[in-house]
Short mmCIF file of C-alpha atoms in Angstrom, two decimals:
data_model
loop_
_atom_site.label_atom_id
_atom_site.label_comp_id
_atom_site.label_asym_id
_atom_site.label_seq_id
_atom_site.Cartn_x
_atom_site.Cartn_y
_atom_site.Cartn_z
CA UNK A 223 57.31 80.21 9.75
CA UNK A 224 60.66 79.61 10.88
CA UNK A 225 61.99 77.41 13.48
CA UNK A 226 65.50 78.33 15.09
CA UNK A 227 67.30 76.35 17.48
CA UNK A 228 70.03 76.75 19.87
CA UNK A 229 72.71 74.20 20.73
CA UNK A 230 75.37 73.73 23.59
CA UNK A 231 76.79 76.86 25.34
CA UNK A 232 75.10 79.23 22.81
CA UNK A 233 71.63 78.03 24.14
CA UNK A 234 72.55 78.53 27.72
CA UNK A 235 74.25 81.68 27.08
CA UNK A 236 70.97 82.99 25.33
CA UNK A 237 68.72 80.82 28.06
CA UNK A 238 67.24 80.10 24.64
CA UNK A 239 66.31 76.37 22.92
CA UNK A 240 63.92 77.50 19.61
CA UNK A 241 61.99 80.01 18.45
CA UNK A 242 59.23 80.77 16.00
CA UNK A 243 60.07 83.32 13.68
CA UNK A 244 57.72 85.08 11.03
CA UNK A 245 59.16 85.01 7.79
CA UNK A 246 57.79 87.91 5.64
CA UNK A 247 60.25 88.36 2.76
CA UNK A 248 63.10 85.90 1.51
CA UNK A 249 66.04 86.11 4.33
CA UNK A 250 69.78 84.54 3.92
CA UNK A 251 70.71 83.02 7.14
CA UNK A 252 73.44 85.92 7.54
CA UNK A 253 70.40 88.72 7.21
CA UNK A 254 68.75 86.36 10.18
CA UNK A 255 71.65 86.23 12.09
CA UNK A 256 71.76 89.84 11.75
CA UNK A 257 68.34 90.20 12.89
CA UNK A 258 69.04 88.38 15.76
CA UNK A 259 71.85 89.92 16.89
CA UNK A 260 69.64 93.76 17.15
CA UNK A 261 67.85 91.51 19.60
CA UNK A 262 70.10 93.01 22.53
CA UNK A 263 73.97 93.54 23.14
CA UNK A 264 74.08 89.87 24.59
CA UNK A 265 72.83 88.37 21.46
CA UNK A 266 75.17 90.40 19.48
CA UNK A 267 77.70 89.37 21.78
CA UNK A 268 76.85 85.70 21.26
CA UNK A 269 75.71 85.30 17.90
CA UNK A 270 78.71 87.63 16.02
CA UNK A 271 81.93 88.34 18.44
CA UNK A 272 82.42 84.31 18.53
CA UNK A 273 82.79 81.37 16.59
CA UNK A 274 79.28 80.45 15.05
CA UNK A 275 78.28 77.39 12.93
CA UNK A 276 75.12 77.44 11.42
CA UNK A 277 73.31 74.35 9.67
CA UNK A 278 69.89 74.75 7.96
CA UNK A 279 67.74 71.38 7.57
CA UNK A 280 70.10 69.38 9.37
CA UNK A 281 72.63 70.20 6.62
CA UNK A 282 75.69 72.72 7.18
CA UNK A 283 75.04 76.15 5.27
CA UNK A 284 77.20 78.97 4.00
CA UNK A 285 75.50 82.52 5.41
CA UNK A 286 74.28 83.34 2.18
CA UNK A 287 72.47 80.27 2.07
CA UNK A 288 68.27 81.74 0.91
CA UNK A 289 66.20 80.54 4.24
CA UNK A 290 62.26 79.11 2.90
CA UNK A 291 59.14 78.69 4.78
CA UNK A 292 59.20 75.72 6.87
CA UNK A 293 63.11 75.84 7.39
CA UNK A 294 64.52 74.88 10.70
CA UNK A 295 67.89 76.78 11.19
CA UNK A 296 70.40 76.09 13.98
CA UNK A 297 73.46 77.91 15.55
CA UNK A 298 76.01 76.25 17.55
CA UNK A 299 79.51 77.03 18.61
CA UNK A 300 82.07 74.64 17.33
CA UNK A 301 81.88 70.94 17.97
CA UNK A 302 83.94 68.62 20.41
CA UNK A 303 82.65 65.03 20.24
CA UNK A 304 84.62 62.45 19.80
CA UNK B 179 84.60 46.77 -5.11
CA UNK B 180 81.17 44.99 -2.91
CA UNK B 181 79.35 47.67 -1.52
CA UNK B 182 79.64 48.31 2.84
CA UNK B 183 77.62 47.85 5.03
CA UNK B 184 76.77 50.71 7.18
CA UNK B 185 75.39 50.47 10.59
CA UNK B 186 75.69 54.15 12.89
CA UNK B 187 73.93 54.74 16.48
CA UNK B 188 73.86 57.43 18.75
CA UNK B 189 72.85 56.16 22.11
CA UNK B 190 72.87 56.77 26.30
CA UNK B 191 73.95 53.28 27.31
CA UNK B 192 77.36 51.79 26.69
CA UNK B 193 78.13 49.53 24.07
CA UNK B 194 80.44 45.89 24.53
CA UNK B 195 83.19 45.91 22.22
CA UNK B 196 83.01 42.01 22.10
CA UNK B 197 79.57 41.61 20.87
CA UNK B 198 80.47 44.07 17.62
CA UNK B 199 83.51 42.65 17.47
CA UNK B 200 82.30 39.01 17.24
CA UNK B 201 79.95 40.29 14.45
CA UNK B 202 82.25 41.90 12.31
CA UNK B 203 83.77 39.07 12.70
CA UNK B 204 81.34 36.43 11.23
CA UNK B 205 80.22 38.96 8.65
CA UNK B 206 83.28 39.63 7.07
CA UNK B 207 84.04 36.45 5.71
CA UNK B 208 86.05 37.67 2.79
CA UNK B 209 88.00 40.20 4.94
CA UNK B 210 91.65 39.83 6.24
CA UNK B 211 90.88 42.36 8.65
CA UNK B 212 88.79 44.28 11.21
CA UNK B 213 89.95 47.34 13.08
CA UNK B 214 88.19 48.60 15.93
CA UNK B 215 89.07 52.12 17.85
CA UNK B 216 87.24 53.07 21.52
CA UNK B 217 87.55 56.85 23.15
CA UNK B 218 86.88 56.86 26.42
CA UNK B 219 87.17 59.26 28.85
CA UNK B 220 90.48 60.28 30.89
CA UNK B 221 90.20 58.97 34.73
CA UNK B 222 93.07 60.83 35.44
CA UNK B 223 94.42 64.01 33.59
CA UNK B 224 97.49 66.88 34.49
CA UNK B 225 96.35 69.81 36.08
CA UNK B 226 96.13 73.51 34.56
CA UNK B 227 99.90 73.94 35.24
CA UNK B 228 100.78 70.59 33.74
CA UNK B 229 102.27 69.03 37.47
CA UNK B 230 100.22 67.00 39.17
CA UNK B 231 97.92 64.33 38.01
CA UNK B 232 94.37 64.98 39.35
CA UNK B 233 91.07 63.16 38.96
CA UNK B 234 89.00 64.36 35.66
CA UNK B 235 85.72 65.47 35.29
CA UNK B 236 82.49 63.59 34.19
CA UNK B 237 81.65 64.79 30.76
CA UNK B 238 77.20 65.37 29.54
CA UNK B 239 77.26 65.39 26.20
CA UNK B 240 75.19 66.93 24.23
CA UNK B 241 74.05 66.57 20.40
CA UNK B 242 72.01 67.76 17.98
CA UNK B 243 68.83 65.34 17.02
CA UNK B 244 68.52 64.34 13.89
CA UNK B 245 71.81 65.61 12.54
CA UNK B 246 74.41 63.95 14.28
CA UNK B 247 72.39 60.58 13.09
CA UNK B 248 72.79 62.24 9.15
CA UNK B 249 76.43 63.60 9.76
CA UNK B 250 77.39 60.20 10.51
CA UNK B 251 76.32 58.42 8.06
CA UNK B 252 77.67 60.84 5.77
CA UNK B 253 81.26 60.41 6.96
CA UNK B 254 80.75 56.71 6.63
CA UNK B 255 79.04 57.02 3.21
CA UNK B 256 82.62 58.84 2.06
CA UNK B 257 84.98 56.29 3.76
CA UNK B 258 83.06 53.19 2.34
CA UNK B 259 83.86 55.82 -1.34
CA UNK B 260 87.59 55.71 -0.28
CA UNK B 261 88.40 52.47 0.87
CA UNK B 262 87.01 49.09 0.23
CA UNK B 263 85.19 48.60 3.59
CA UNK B 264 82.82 45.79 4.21
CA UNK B 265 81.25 46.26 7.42
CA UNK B 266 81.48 49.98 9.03
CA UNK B 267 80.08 50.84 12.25
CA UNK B 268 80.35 53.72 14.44
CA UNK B 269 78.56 54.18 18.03
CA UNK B 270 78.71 57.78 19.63
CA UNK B 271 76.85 58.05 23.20
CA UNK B 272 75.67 61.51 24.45
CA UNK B 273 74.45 61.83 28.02
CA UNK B 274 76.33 61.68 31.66
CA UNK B 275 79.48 60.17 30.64
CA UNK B 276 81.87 59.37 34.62
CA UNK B 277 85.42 58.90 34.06
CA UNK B 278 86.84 55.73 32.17
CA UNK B 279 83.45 55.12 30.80
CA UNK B 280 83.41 54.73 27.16
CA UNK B 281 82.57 57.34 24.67
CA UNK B 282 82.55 56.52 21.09
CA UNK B 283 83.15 53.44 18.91
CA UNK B 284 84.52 52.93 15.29
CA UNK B 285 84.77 49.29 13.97
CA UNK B 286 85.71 48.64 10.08
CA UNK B 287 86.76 45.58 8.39
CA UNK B 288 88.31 45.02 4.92
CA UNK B 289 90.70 42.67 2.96
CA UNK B 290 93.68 44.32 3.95
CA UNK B 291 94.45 46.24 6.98
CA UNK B 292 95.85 49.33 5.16
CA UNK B 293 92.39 50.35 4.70
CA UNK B 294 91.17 49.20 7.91
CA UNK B 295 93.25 51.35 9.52
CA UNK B 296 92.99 54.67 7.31
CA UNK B 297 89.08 54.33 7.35
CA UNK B 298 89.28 54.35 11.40
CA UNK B 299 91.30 57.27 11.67
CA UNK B 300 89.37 59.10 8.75
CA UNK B 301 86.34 58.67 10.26
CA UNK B 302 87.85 59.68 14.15
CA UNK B 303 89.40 62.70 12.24
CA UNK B 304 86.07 63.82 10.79
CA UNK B 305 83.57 62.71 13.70
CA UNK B 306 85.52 65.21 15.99
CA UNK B 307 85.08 68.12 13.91
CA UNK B 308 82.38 67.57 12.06
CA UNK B 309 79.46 65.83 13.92
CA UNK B 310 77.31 68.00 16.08
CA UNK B 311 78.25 66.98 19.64
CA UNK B 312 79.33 68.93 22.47
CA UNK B 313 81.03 68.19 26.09
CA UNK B 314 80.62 69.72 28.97
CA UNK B 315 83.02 69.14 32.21
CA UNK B 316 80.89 68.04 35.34
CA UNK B 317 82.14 68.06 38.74
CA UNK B 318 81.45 65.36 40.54
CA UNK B 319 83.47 66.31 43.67
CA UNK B 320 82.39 68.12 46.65
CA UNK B 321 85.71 70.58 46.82
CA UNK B 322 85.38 71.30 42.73
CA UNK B 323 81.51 71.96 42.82
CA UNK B 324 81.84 75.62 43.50
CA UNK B 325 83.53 76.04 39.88
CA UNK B 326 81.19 76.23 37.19
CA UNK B 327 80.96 73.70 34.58
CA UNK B 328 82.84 74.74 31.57
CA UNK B 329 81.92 73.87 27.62
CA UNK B 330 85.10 72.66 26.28
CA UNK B 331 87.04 74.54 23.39
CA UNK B 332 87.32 72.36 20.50
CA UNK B 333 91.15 72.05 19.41
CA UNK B 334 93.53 73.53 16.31
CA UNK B 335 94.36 70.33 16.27
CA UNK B 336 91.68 68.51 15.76
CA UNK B 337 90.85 70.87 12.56
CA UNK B 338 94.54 70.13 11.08
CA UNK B 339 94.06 66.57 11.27
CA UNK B 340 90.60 66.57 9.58
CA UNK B 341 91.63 68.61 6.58
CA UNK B 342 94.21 66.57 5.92
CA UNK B 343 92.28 63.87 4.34
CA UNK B 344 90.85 66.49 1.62
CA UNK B 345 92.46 68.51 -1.06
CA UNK B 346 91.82 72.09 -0.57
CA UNK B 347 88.85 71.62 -3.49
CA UNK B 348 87.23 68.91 -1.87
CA UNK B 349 87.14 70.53 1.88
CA UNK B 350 83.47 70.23 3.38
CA UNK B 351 82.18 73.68 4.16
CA UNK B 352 82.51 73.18 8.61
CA UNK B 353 86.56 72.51 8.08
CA UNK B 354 86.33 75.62 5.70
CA UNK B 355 84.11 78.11 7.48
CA UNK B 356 86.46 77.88 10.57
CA UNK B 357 89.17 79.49 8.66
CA UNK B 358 87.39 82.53 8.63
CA UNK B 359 86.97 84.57 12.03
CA UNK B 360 83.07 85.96 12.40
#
């Protein structure tokens, strides 16, 4: 399984926090993203005409970065703490 | 070079500058100085046509669990690398934040304030574009509630003065990836 979670205006945008994902074969997190994004045109919209970070185990990730059982991805738009 | 000590929270309430001052303070005996930086947010800011002052927004910030914690002690891991830093400490709340309350603390002391003061603006520089928080505008008044609540943008700005502090080999992956449009 994988988790994803959602994070700021991209969760409210997609009125979604985490999901559960199946994961049958090995995935990069751009192929997931990808995935996502055939979900419908507003998750396209979201997910791929904007600004996207994506961090996989708490740790920041490249898109080709190889996703494994047990992973928890997230997606966020760029930060503004401080 | 005596190794730092490290001390990061992430936290609702508010935080008195005096008490971690006063700590620093005893526990950096060896130290000839201690440099502590508060941002807080605006009671007052211009308005969209840059006129008239007007009363701000509150600001709920959000975060990510878990990773802002790890991101944070990262960045200070890499400062205590850079400078010789004996005590650092950085305090980040998330939450309903009204104007003029306080938002985030960095406090670092070391023999000589050179260092202080480059550690404190190294690790502002790289807590705004690299630690996963995120602020939202909140109306508080009756006349601005019919607006929505906007996510704010982060800044150019912001990204120019964190990759400063790297040579293009050493730039983490977040201050890279934004180079590139999706």
């Amino acid at each position: 399984m994988l988790k994803v979670v959602f994070f700021a205006s991209l969760r409210e945008e997609l009125a979604t926090r985490e999901l559960q994902l199946r994961l049958h074969q090995p995935l990069t997190v751009a192929e997931l993203k990808q995935q996502l994004a055939l979900t419908s045109p507003l998750w396209l919209r979201q997910l791929c005409e904007r600004q996207v970070l994506q961090a996989v185990n708490q740790q920041l990730v490249g898109l080709d970065h190889l996703l494994q059982q047990g992973d928890e991805v997230a997606f966020f738009p760029m930060v503004t703490g401080g | 070079m005596f190794s730092s000590v490290i001390n990061v929270r992430v936290q609702t309430e508010d935080f008195a500058v005096d008490r971690i001052y006063q700590q620093l303070l005893n526990q950096s005996p060896d130290c000839g100085a201690i440099c502590v930086f508060v941002g807080k947010v605006r009671q007052f800011q211009l308005d969209d046509r840059g006129q008239n002052l007007q009363q701000t927004n509150a600001l709920l910030l959000e975060h990510y669990p878990g990773m802002t914690e790890r991101v944070l002690l990262q960045l200070a891991d890499q400062a205590a690398n850079r400078w010789p830093l004996q005590h650092i400490q950085l305090i980040h709340r998330t939450g309903l934040l009204g104007p003029n309350e306080q938002i985030v603390l960095v406090a670092v002391s070391s023999p000589h304030r050179a260092d202080s003061f480059a550690a404190t603006e190294f690790l502002m520089d790289q807590l705004k574009s690299q630690a996963p928080f995120w602020k939202k505008q909140h109306h508080l008044y009756p006349q601005q509630q019919q607006r929505q609540n906007q996510w704010l943008d982060s800044k150019p700005s912001d990204l120019t003065a964190a990759r400063r502090w790297y040579s293009p080999e050493q730039l983490p992956l977040l201050l890279k990836a934004t180079d590139a449009r999706p």
